[in-house]
Amino acid sequence: NAGVTQTPKFQVLKTGQSMTLQCAQDMNHNSMYWYRQDPGMGLRLIYYSASEGTTDKGEVPNGYNVSRLNKREFSLRLESAAPSQTSVYFCASSEWRDSENTQYFGPGTRLTVL
Amino acid sequence: AQTVTQSQPEMSVQEAETVTLSCTYDTSESDYYLFWYKQPPSRQMILVIRQEAYKQQNATENRFSVNFQKAAKSFSLKISDSQLGDAAMYFCAYRSAFANNNDMRFGAGTRLTVKP
């Protein structure tokens, strides 16, 4: 099993450009998450999807949209990138049958917005 | 809202020695879960250990153990017999036990250096 995979690993954008970060998991988990990680700060939740067909805002949703394409895939879209969105983005998944709802993370995408 | 504080931005330990990383949290909830994640230079977040708040016994995973003090809202990580491969960023995290709450809160992290 690959676990949680993310593409791309690195991306450089100009201000105003758009892009979609892709995430897929092969653990048959119901819940998926998008986080951003900034220097000197812990991970902050952008959006999550508790189950296929549902999405909800997290702590820092402004400037982002998400799509839960199917049970395996959860994408994050930046419609008009801004320098403040320069960050490392992590996707994660979890399963409610695991009572602790432990989250399993992908390797991250480093995004730079010029 | 719940907050997680890691007061040590950086820690250093000699190989084979023991080190303790601190974490405190603020919550009004009585039931929740606590986690320690390791992030090596590869950036992958790796689960180290987890603790259920309603369990009094401290969790242990091989060389990793926690000291969970619920009244003090403290959740420290002890690494015994430190190895070079333990060098990484360590993040403490909190999650409510309520079924509808998917929000995991992370501390700012502690960078651990292991000296040979």
PDB file of C-alpha atoms in Angstrom:
ATOM      1  CA  ASN A   1       0.000   0.000   0.000  1.00  0.00           C
ATOM      2  CA  ALA A   2       1.257   3.455  -0.905  1.00  0.00           C
ATOM      3  CA  GLY A   3      -0.743   5.098   1.912  1.00  0.00           C
ATOM      4  CA  VAL A   4      -1.384   8.764   1.157  1.00  0.00           C
ATOM      5  CA  THR A   5       0.163  10.211  -1.994  1.00  0.00           C
ATOM      6  CA  GLN A   6       0.334  13.838  -3.095  1.00  0.00           C
ATOM      7  CA  THR A   7       1.202  15.516  -6.363  1.00  0.00           C
ATOM      8  CA  PRO A   8       3.116  17.591  -7.169  1.00  0.00           C
ATOM      9  CA  LYS A   9       5.988  17.575  -4.632  1.00  0.00           C
ATOM     10  CA  PHE A  10       7.056  21.104  -5.532  1.00  0.00           C
ATOM     11  CA  GLN A  11       5.345  23.968  -7.350  1.00  0.00           C
ATOM     12  CA  VAL A  12       6.157  27.594  -8.073  1.00  0.00           C
ATOM     13  CA  LEU A  13       3.332  29.918  -9.093  1.00  0.00           C
ATOM     14  CA  LYS A  14       3.021  33.574  -9.954  1.00  0.00           C
ATOM     15  CA  THR A  15       0.508  35.716  -8.100  1.00  0.00           C
ATOM     16  CA  GLY A  16      -2.940  35.251  -9.632  1.00  0.00           C
ATOM     17  CA  GLN A  17      -2.274  31.852 -11.165  1.00  0.00           C
ATOM     18  CA  SER A  18      -4.429  28.886 -10.268  1.00  0.00           C
ATOM     19  CA  MET A  19      -3.557  25.286  -9.538  1.00  0.00           C
ATOM     20  CA  THR A  20      -4.907  22.100  -8.010  1.00  0.00           C
ATOM     21  CA  LEU A  21      -3.084  19.923  -5.501  1.00  0.00           C
ATOM     22  CA  GLN A  22      -3.980  16.259  -5.775  1.00  0.00           C
ATOM     23  CA  CYS A  23      -4.260  13.749  -2.945  1.00  0.00           C
ATOM     24  CA  ALA A  24      -5.136  10.066  -3.009  1.00  0.00           C
ATOM     25  CA  GLN A  25      -5.256   7.354  -0.341  1.00  0.00           C
ATOM     26  CA  ASP A  26      -5.462   3.594  -0.747  1.00  0.00           C
ATOM     27  CA  MET A  27      -6.410   2.698   2.837  1.00  0.00           C
ATOM     28  CA  ASN A  28     -10.179   2.864   2.224  1.00  0.00           C
ATOM     29  CA  HIS A  29     -10.479   5.672   4.760  1.00  0.00           C
ATOM     30  CA  ASN A  30     -13.666   7.697   4.966  1.00  0.00           C
ATOM     31  CA  SER A  31     -12.180  11.012   6.128  1.00  0.00           C
ATOM     32  CA  MET A  32      -9.617  13.172   4.374  1.00  0.00           C
ATOM     33  CA  TYR A  33      -7.974  16.492   5.286  1.00  0.00           C
ATOM     34  CA  TRP A  34      -5.900  19.333   3.895  1.00  0.00           C
ATOM     35  CA  TYR A  35      -3.437  21.188   6.132  1.00  0.00           C
ATOM     36  CA  ARG A  36      -0.895  23.924   5.600  1.00  0.00           C
ATOM     37  CA  GLN A  37       2.364  24.214   7.521  1.00  0.00           C
ATOM     38  CA  ASP A  38       4.106  27.563   7.896  1.00  0.00           C
ATOM     39  CA  PRO A  39       7.502  28.209   9.535  1.00  0.00           C
ATOM     40  CA  GLY A  40       7.304  28.370  13.320  1.00  0.00           C
ATOM     41  CA  MET A  41       3.734  27.125  13.341  1.00  0.00           C
ATOM     42  CA  GLY A  42       2.048  23.791  13.589  1.00  0.00           C
ATOM     43  CA  LEU A  43      -0.199  22.396  10.921  1.00  0.00           C
ATOM     44  CA  ARG A  44      -3.471  24.249  10.411  1.00  0.00           C
ATOM     45  CA  LEU A  45      -6.555  22.639   8.941  1.00  0.00           C
ATOM     46  CA  ILE A  46      -7.800  24.184   5.687  1.00  0.00           C
ATOM     47  CA  TYR A  47     -10.686  21.862   4.762  1.00  0.00           C
ATOM     48  CA  TYR A  48     -11.762  18.356   5.556  1.00  0.00           C
ATOM     49  CA  SER A  49     -14.116  15.752   4.174  1.00  0.00           C
ATOM     50  CA  ALA A  50     -15.688  13.510   6.781  1.00  0.00           C
ATOM     51  CA  SER A  51     -17.006  11.149   4.122  1.00  0.00           C
ATOM     52  CA  GLU A  52     -17.457  10.919   0.369  1.00  0.00           C
ATOM     53  CA  GLY A  53     -19.739  13.701  -0.821  1.00  0.00           C
ATOM     54  CA  THR A  54     -19.186  16.044   2.113  1.00  0.00           C
ATOM     55  CA  THR A  55     -16.690  18.836   2.744  1.00  0.00           C
ATOM     56  CA  ASP A  56     -16.339  21.339   5.587  1.00  0.00           C
ATOM     57  CA  LYS A  57     -14.209  24.351   6.372  1.00  0.00           C
ATOM     58  CA  GLY A  58     -11.371  24.110   8.840  1.00  0.00           C
ATOM     59  CA  GLU A  59      -9.408  26.806  10.608  1.00  0.00           C
ATOM     60  CA  VAL A  60      -8.008  28.644   7.528  1.00  0.00           C
ATOM     61  CA  PRO A  61     -10.264  28.049   4.461  1.00  0.00           C
ATOM     62  CA  ASN A  62     -10.098  31.462   2.783  1.00  0.00           C
ATOM     63  CA  GLY A  63      -8.601  31.383  -0.707  1.00  0.00           C
ATOM     64  CA  TYR A  64      -9.088  27.637  -1.169  1.00  0.00           C
ATOM     65  CA  ASN A  65     -11.669  25.245  -2.552  1.00  0.00           C
ATOM     66  CA  VAL A  66     -11.807  21.472  -2.307  1.00  0.00           C
ATOM     67  CA  SER A  67     -13.393  18.573  -4.132  1.00  0.00           C
ATOM     68  CA  ARG A  68     -13.927  15.083  -2.789  1.00  0.00           C
ATOM     69  CA  LEU A  69     -13.856  13.364  -6.151  1.00  0.00           C
ATOM     70  CA  ASN A  70     -14.510   9.884  -4.764  1.00  0.00           C
ATOM     71  CA  LYS A  71     -13.596   7.940  -1.659  1.00  0.00           C
ATOM     72  CA  ARG A  72      -9.913   7.820  -2.632  1.00  0.00           C
ATOM     73  CA  GLU A  73      -9.267  11.358  -3.875  1.00  0.00           C
ATOM     74  CA  PHE A  74      -9.464  14.803  -2.287  1.00  0.00           C
ATOM     75  CA  SER A  75      -8.141  17.813  -4.203  1.00  0.00           C
ATOM     76  CA  LEU A  76      -7.296  21.342  -3.054  1.00  0.00           C
ATOM     77  CA  ARG A  77      -7.619  24.241  -5.471  1.00  0.00           C
ATOM     78  CA  LEU A  78      -6.123  27.709  -5.341  1.00  0.00           C
ATOM     79  CA  GLU A  79      -8.152  29.866  -7.741  1.00  0.00           C
ATOM     80  CA  SER A  80      -5.943  32.965  -7.579  1.00  0.00           C
ATOM     81  CA  ALA A  81      -2.708  32.309  -5.746  1.00  0.00           C
ATOM     82  CA  ALA A  82      -1.302  34.919  -3.365  1.00  0.00           C
ATOM     83  CA  PRO A  83       2.174  35.140  -1.746  1.00  0.00           C
ATOM     84  CA  SER A  84       0.499  34.473   1.630  1.00  0.00           C
ATOM     85  CA  GLN A  85      -0.320  30.992   0.356  1.00  0.00           C
ATOM     86  CA  THR A  86       3.354  30.080   0.148  1.00  0.00           C
ATOM     87  CA  SER A  87       3.504  27.082   2.441  1.00  0.00           C
ATOM     88  CA  VAL A  88       3.892  23.341   2.673  1.00  0.00           C
ATOM     89  CA  TYR A  89       0.585  21.536   2.139  1.00  0.00           C
ATOM     90  CA  PHE A  90      -0.218  18.176   3.671  1.00  0.00           C
ATOM     91  CA  CYS A  91      -3.041  15.823   2.910  1.00  0.00           C
ATOM     92  CA  ALA A  92      -4.144  13.259   5.505  1.00  0.00           C
ATOM     93  CA  SER A  93      -6.739  10.525   5.893  1.00  0.00           C
ATOM     94  CA  SER A  94      -8.341   8.671   8.775  1.00  0.00           C
ATOM     95  CA  GLU A  95     -10.933   6.024   9.547  1.00  0.00           C
ATOM     96  CA  TRP A  96     -13.699   6.400  12.119  1.00  0.00           C
ATOM     97  CA  ARG A  97     -13.519   2.712  13.010  1.00  0.00           C
ATOM     98  CA  ASP A  98     -10.213   3.709  14.560  1.00  0.00           C
ATOM     99  CA  SER A  99     -11.590   5.275  17.741  1.00  0.00           C
ATOM    100  CA  GLU A 100      -8.707   7.697  18.042  1.00  0.00           C
ATOM    101  CA  ASN A 101      -9.222   8.793  14.451  1.00  0.00           C
ATOM    102  CA  THR A 102      -5.468   8.684  13.900  1.00  0.00           C
ATOM    103  CA  GLN A 103      -4.537  10.641  10.801  1.00  0.00           C
ATOM    104  CA  TYR A 104      -2.057   9.343   8.249  1.00  0.00           C
ATOM    105  CA  PHE A 105      -0.196  11.985   6.300  1.00  0.00           C
ATOM    106  CA  GLY A 106       1.162  12.307   2.785  1.00  0.00           C
ATOM    107  CA  PRO A 107       4.690  13.555   2.049  1.00  0.00           C
ATOM    108  CA  GLY A 108       3.607  17.163   1.450  1.00  0.00           C
ATOM    109  CA  THR A 109       3.714  19.689  -1.394  1.00  0.00           C
ATOM    110  CA  ARG A 110       5.991  22.716  -1.144  1.00  0.00           C
ATOM    111  CA  LEU A 111       4.272  25.642  -2.849  1.00  0.00           C
ATOM    112  CA  THR A 112       5.919  29.000  -3.530  1.00  0.00           C
ATOM    113  CA  VAL A 113       3.886  31.936  -4.815  1.00  0.00           C
ATOM    114  CA  LEU A 114       5.966  34.773  -6.260  1.00  0.00           C
TER     115      LEU A 114
ATOM    116  CA  ALA B   1     -10.965  26.899  20.848  1.00  0.00           C
ATOM    117  CA  GLN B   2      -8.394  24.380  21.904  1.00  0.00           C
ATOM    118  CA  THR B   3      -4.755  25.409  21.757  1.00  0.00           C
ATOM    119  CA  VAL B   4      -1.571  23.371  21.954  1.00  0.00           C
ATOM    120  CA  THR B   5       1.695  24.869  23.189  1.00  0.00           C
ATOM    121  CA  GLN B   6       5.184  23.482  22.772  1.00  0.00           C
ATOM    122  CA  SER B   7       7.460  25.768  24.734  1.00  0.00           C
ATOM    123  CA  GLN B   8      10.758  24.318  23.496  1.00  0.00           C
ATOM    124  CA  PRO B   9      11.515  25.374  19.895  1.00  0.00           C
ATOM    125  CA  GLU B  10      14.730  23.318  19.949  1.00  0.00           C
ATOM    126  CA  MET B  11      16.152  20.507  22.047  1.00  0.00           C
ATOM    127  CA  SER B  12      19.384  18.584  21.896  1.00  0.00           C
ATOM    128  CA  VAL B  13      20.322  15.160  23.272  1.00  0.00           C
ATOM    129  CA  GLN B  14      23.399  12.966  23.228  1.00  0.00           C
ATOM    130  CA  GLU B  15      23.056   9.646  21.480  1.00  0.00           C
ATOM    131  CA  ALA B  16      21.903   6.902  23.898  1.00  0.00           C
ATOM    132  CA  GLU B  17      20.679   9.477  26.426  1.00  0.00           C
ATOM    133  CA  THR B  18      17.088  10.345  27.364  1.00  0.00           C
ATOM    134  CA  VAL B  19      15.231  13.506  26.406  1.00  0.00           C
ATOM    135  CA  THR B  20      11.789  14.849  27.298  1.00  0.00           C
ATOM    136  CA  LEU B  21       9.763  17.131  25.034  1.00  0.00           C
ATOM    137  CA  SER B  22       7.056  19.267  26.640  1.00  0.00           C
ATOM    138  CA  CYS B  23       3.510  19.924  25.507  1.00  0.00           C
ATOM    139  CA  THR B  24       0.621  21.670  27.203  1.00  0.00           C
ATOM    140  CA  TYR B  25      -2.883  22.211  25.912  1.00  0.00           C
ATOM    141  CA  ASP B  26      -5.937  24.189  26.762  1.00  0.00           C
ATOM    142  CA  THR B  27      -9.427  22.684  26.588  1.00  0.00           C
ATOM    143  CA  SER B  28     -12.724  22.639  28.422  1.00  0.00           C
ATOM    144  CA  GLU B  29     -13.589  19.169  27.147  1.00  0.00           C
ATOM    145  CA  SER B  30     -13.295  16.077  29.286  1.00  0.00           C
ATOM    146  CA  ASP B  31     -12.740  13.514  26.541  1.00  0.00           C
ATOM    147  CA  TYR B  32     -10.139  13.878  23.833  1.00  0.00           C
ATOM    148  CA  TYR B  33      -7.087  12.319  22.212  1.00  0.00           C
ATOM    149  CA  LEU B  34      -3.487  13.457  22.230  1.00  0.00           C
ATOM    150  CA  PHE B  35      -0.795  12.598  19.728  1.00  0.00           C
ATOM    151  CA  TRP B  36       2.897  13.028  19.093  1.00  0.00           C
ATOM    152  CA  TYR B  37       3.979  13.152  15.451  1.00  0.00           C
ATOM    153  CA  LYS B  38       7.541  13.062  14.115  1.00  0.00           C
ATOM    154  CA  GLN B  39       8.515  14.975  10.982  1.00  0.00           C
ATOM    155  CA  PRO B  40      11.984  14.057   9.633  1.00  0.00           C
ATOM    156  CA  PRO B  41      13.665  16.064   6.856  1.00  0.00           C
ATOM    157  CA  SER B  42      11.602  14.118   4.326  1.00  0.00           C
ATOM    158  CA  ARG B  43       8.638  16.167   5.692  1.00  0.00           C
ATOM    159  CA  GLN B  44       6.459  13.090   6.110  1.00  0.00           C
ATOM    160  CA  MET B  45       4.382  13.243   9.304  1.00  0.00           C
ATOM    161  CA  ILE B  46       4.773   9.995  11.208  1.00  0.00           C
ATOM    162  CA  LEU B  47       2.669   9.005  14.200  1.00  0.00           C
ATOM    163  CA  VAL B  48       4.881   8.282  17.215  1.00  0.00           C
ATOM    164  CA  ILE B  49       2.392   7.688  20.018  1.00  0.00           C
ATOM    165  CA  ARG B  50      -1.189   8.470  21.013  1.00  0.00           C
ATOM    166  CA  GLN B  51      -3.073   8.754  24.301  1.00  0.00           C
ATOM    167  CA  GLU B  52      -6.759   8.631  25.143  1.00  0.00           C
ATOM    168  CA  ALA B  53      -7.673  11.167  27.816  1.00  0.00           C
ATOM    169  CA  TYR B  54      -9.947   8.788  29.713  1.00  0.00           C
ATOM    170  CA  LYS B  55      -7.129   6.275  30.143  1.00  0.00           C
ATOM    171  CA  GLN B  56      -5.013   6.935  33.202  1.00  0.00           C
ATOM    172  CA  GLN B  57      -2.192   4.675  32.104  1.00  0.00           C
ATOM    173  CA  ASN B  58       0.517   6.422  30.137  1.00  0.00           C
ATOM    174  CA  ALA B  59       1.015   5.158  26.591  1.00  0.00           C
ATOM    175  CA  THR B  60       4.302   3.473  25.656  1.00  0.00           C
ATOM    176  CA  GLU B  61       5.716   2.483  22.273  1.00  0.00           C
ATOM    177  CA  ASN B  62       9.164   0.893  22.533  1.00  0.00           C
ATOM    178  CA  ARG B  63      11.607   3.717  23.382  1.00  0.00           C
ATOM    179  CA  PHE B  64       8.852   6.339  23.375  1.00  0.00           C
ATOM    180  CA  SER B  65       6.605   7.020  26.340  1.00  0.00           C
ATOM    181  CA  VAL B  66       4.403   9.840  27.516  1.00  0.00           C
ATOM    182  CA  ASN B  67       3.722  11.496  30.844  1.00  0.00           C
ATOM    183  CA  PHE B  68       0.061  12.480  30.673  1.00  0.00           C
ATOM    184  CA  GLN B  69      -1.103  14.782  33.456  1.00  0.00           C
ATOM    185  CA  LYS B  70      -4.780  15.481  32.767  1.00  0.00           C
ATOM    186  CA  ALA B  71      -5.338  17.941  35.598  1.00  0.00           C
ATOM    187  CA  ALA B  72      -2.294  19.945  34.581  1.00  0.00           C
ATOM    188  CA  LYS B  73      -3.169  19.579  30.861  1.00  0.00           C
ATOM    189  CA  SER B  74       0.322  18.375  30.148  1.00  0.00           C
ATOM    190  CA  PHE B  75       1.440  15.699  27.691  1.00  0.00           C
ATOM    191  CA  SER B  76       5.223  15.269  27.504  1.00  0.00           C
ATOM    192  CA  LEU B  77       7.125  12.812  25.312  1.00  0.00           C
ATOM    193  CA  LYS B  78      10.116  10.900  26.656  1.00  0.00           C
ATOM    194  CA  ILE B  79      12.568   9.352  24.220  1.00  0.00           C
ATOM    195  CA  SER B  80      14.892   6.819  25.819  1.00  0.00           C
ATOM    196  CA  ASP B  81      18.181   5.563  24.364  1.00  0.00           C
ATOM    197  CA  SER B  82      18.096   8.304  21.720  1.00  0.00           C
ATOM    198  CA  GLN B  83      19.249   7.333  18.251  1.00  0.00           C
ATOM    199  CA  LEU B  84      20.535   9.446  15.365  1.00  0.00           C
ATOM    200  CA  GLY B  85      17.366   8.571  13.462  1.00  0.00           C
ATOM    201  CA  ASP B  86      15.277  10.281  16.128  1.00  0.00           C
ATOM    202  CA  ALA B  87      16.469  13.679  14.914  1.00  0.00           C
ATOM    203  CA  ALA B  88      13.385  15.458  13.566  1.00  0.00           C
ATOM    204  CA  MET B  89      10.663  17.985  14.295  1.00  0.00           C
ATOM    205  CA  TYR B  90       8.183  16.689  16.850  1.00  0.00           C
ATOM    206  CA  PHE B  91       4.616  17.941  16.952  1.00  0.00           C
ATOM    207  CA  CYS B  92       2.118  17.525  19.738  1.00  0.00           C
ATOM    208  CA  ALA B  93      -1.539  17.409  18.626  1.00  0.00           C
ATOM    209  CA  TYR B  94      -4.991  17.436  20.217  1.00  0.00           C
ATOM    210  CA  ARG B  95      -8.284  16.137  18.896  1.00  0.00           C
ATOM    211  CA  SER B  96     -11.708  16.229  20.498  1.00  0.00           C
ATOM    212  CA  ALA B  97     -13.433  12.907  21.065  1.00  0.00           C
ATOM    213  CA  PHE B  98     -16.758  14.282  19.847  1.00  0.00           C
ATOM    214  CA  ALA B  99     -17.769  12.452  16.692  1.00  0.00           C
ATOM    215  CA  ASN B 100     -18.468  15.561  14.644  1.00  0.00           C
ATOM    216  CA  ASN B 101     -15.199  17.249  15.424  1.00  0.00           C
ATOM    217  CA  ASN B 102     -12.516  16.491  12.869  1.00  0.00           C
ATOM    218  CA  ASP B 103     -10.341  19.414  13.865  1.00  0.00           C
ATOM    219  CA  MET B 104      -6.852  18.356  14.938  1.00  0.00           C
ATOM    220  CA  ARG B 105      -4.890  21.126  16.653  1.00  0.00           C
ATOM    221  CA  PHE B 106      -1.100  21.085  16.446  1.00  0.00           C
ATOM    222  CA  GLY B 107       1.611  22.775  18.463  1.00  0.00           C
ATOM    223  CA  ALA B 108       4.370  24.762  16.740  1.00  0.00           C
ATOM    224  CA  GLY B 109       6.834  21.900  17.059  1.00  0.00           C
ATOM    225  CA  THR B 110      10.158  21.122  18.736  1.00  0.00           C
ATOM    226  CA  ARG B 111      13.242  20.475  16.653  1.00  0.00           C
ATOM    227  CA  LEU B 112      15.254  17.644  18.199  1.00  0.00           C
ATOM    228  CA  THR B 113      18.964  17.288  17.431  1.00  0.00           C
ATOM    229  CA  VAL B 114      20.769  14.074  18.357  1.00  0.00           C
ATOM    230  CA  LYS B 115      24.527  14.395  18.855  1.00  0.00           C
ATOM    231  CA  PRO B 116      26.758  11.387  18.148  1.00  0.00           C
TER     232      PRO B 116
END
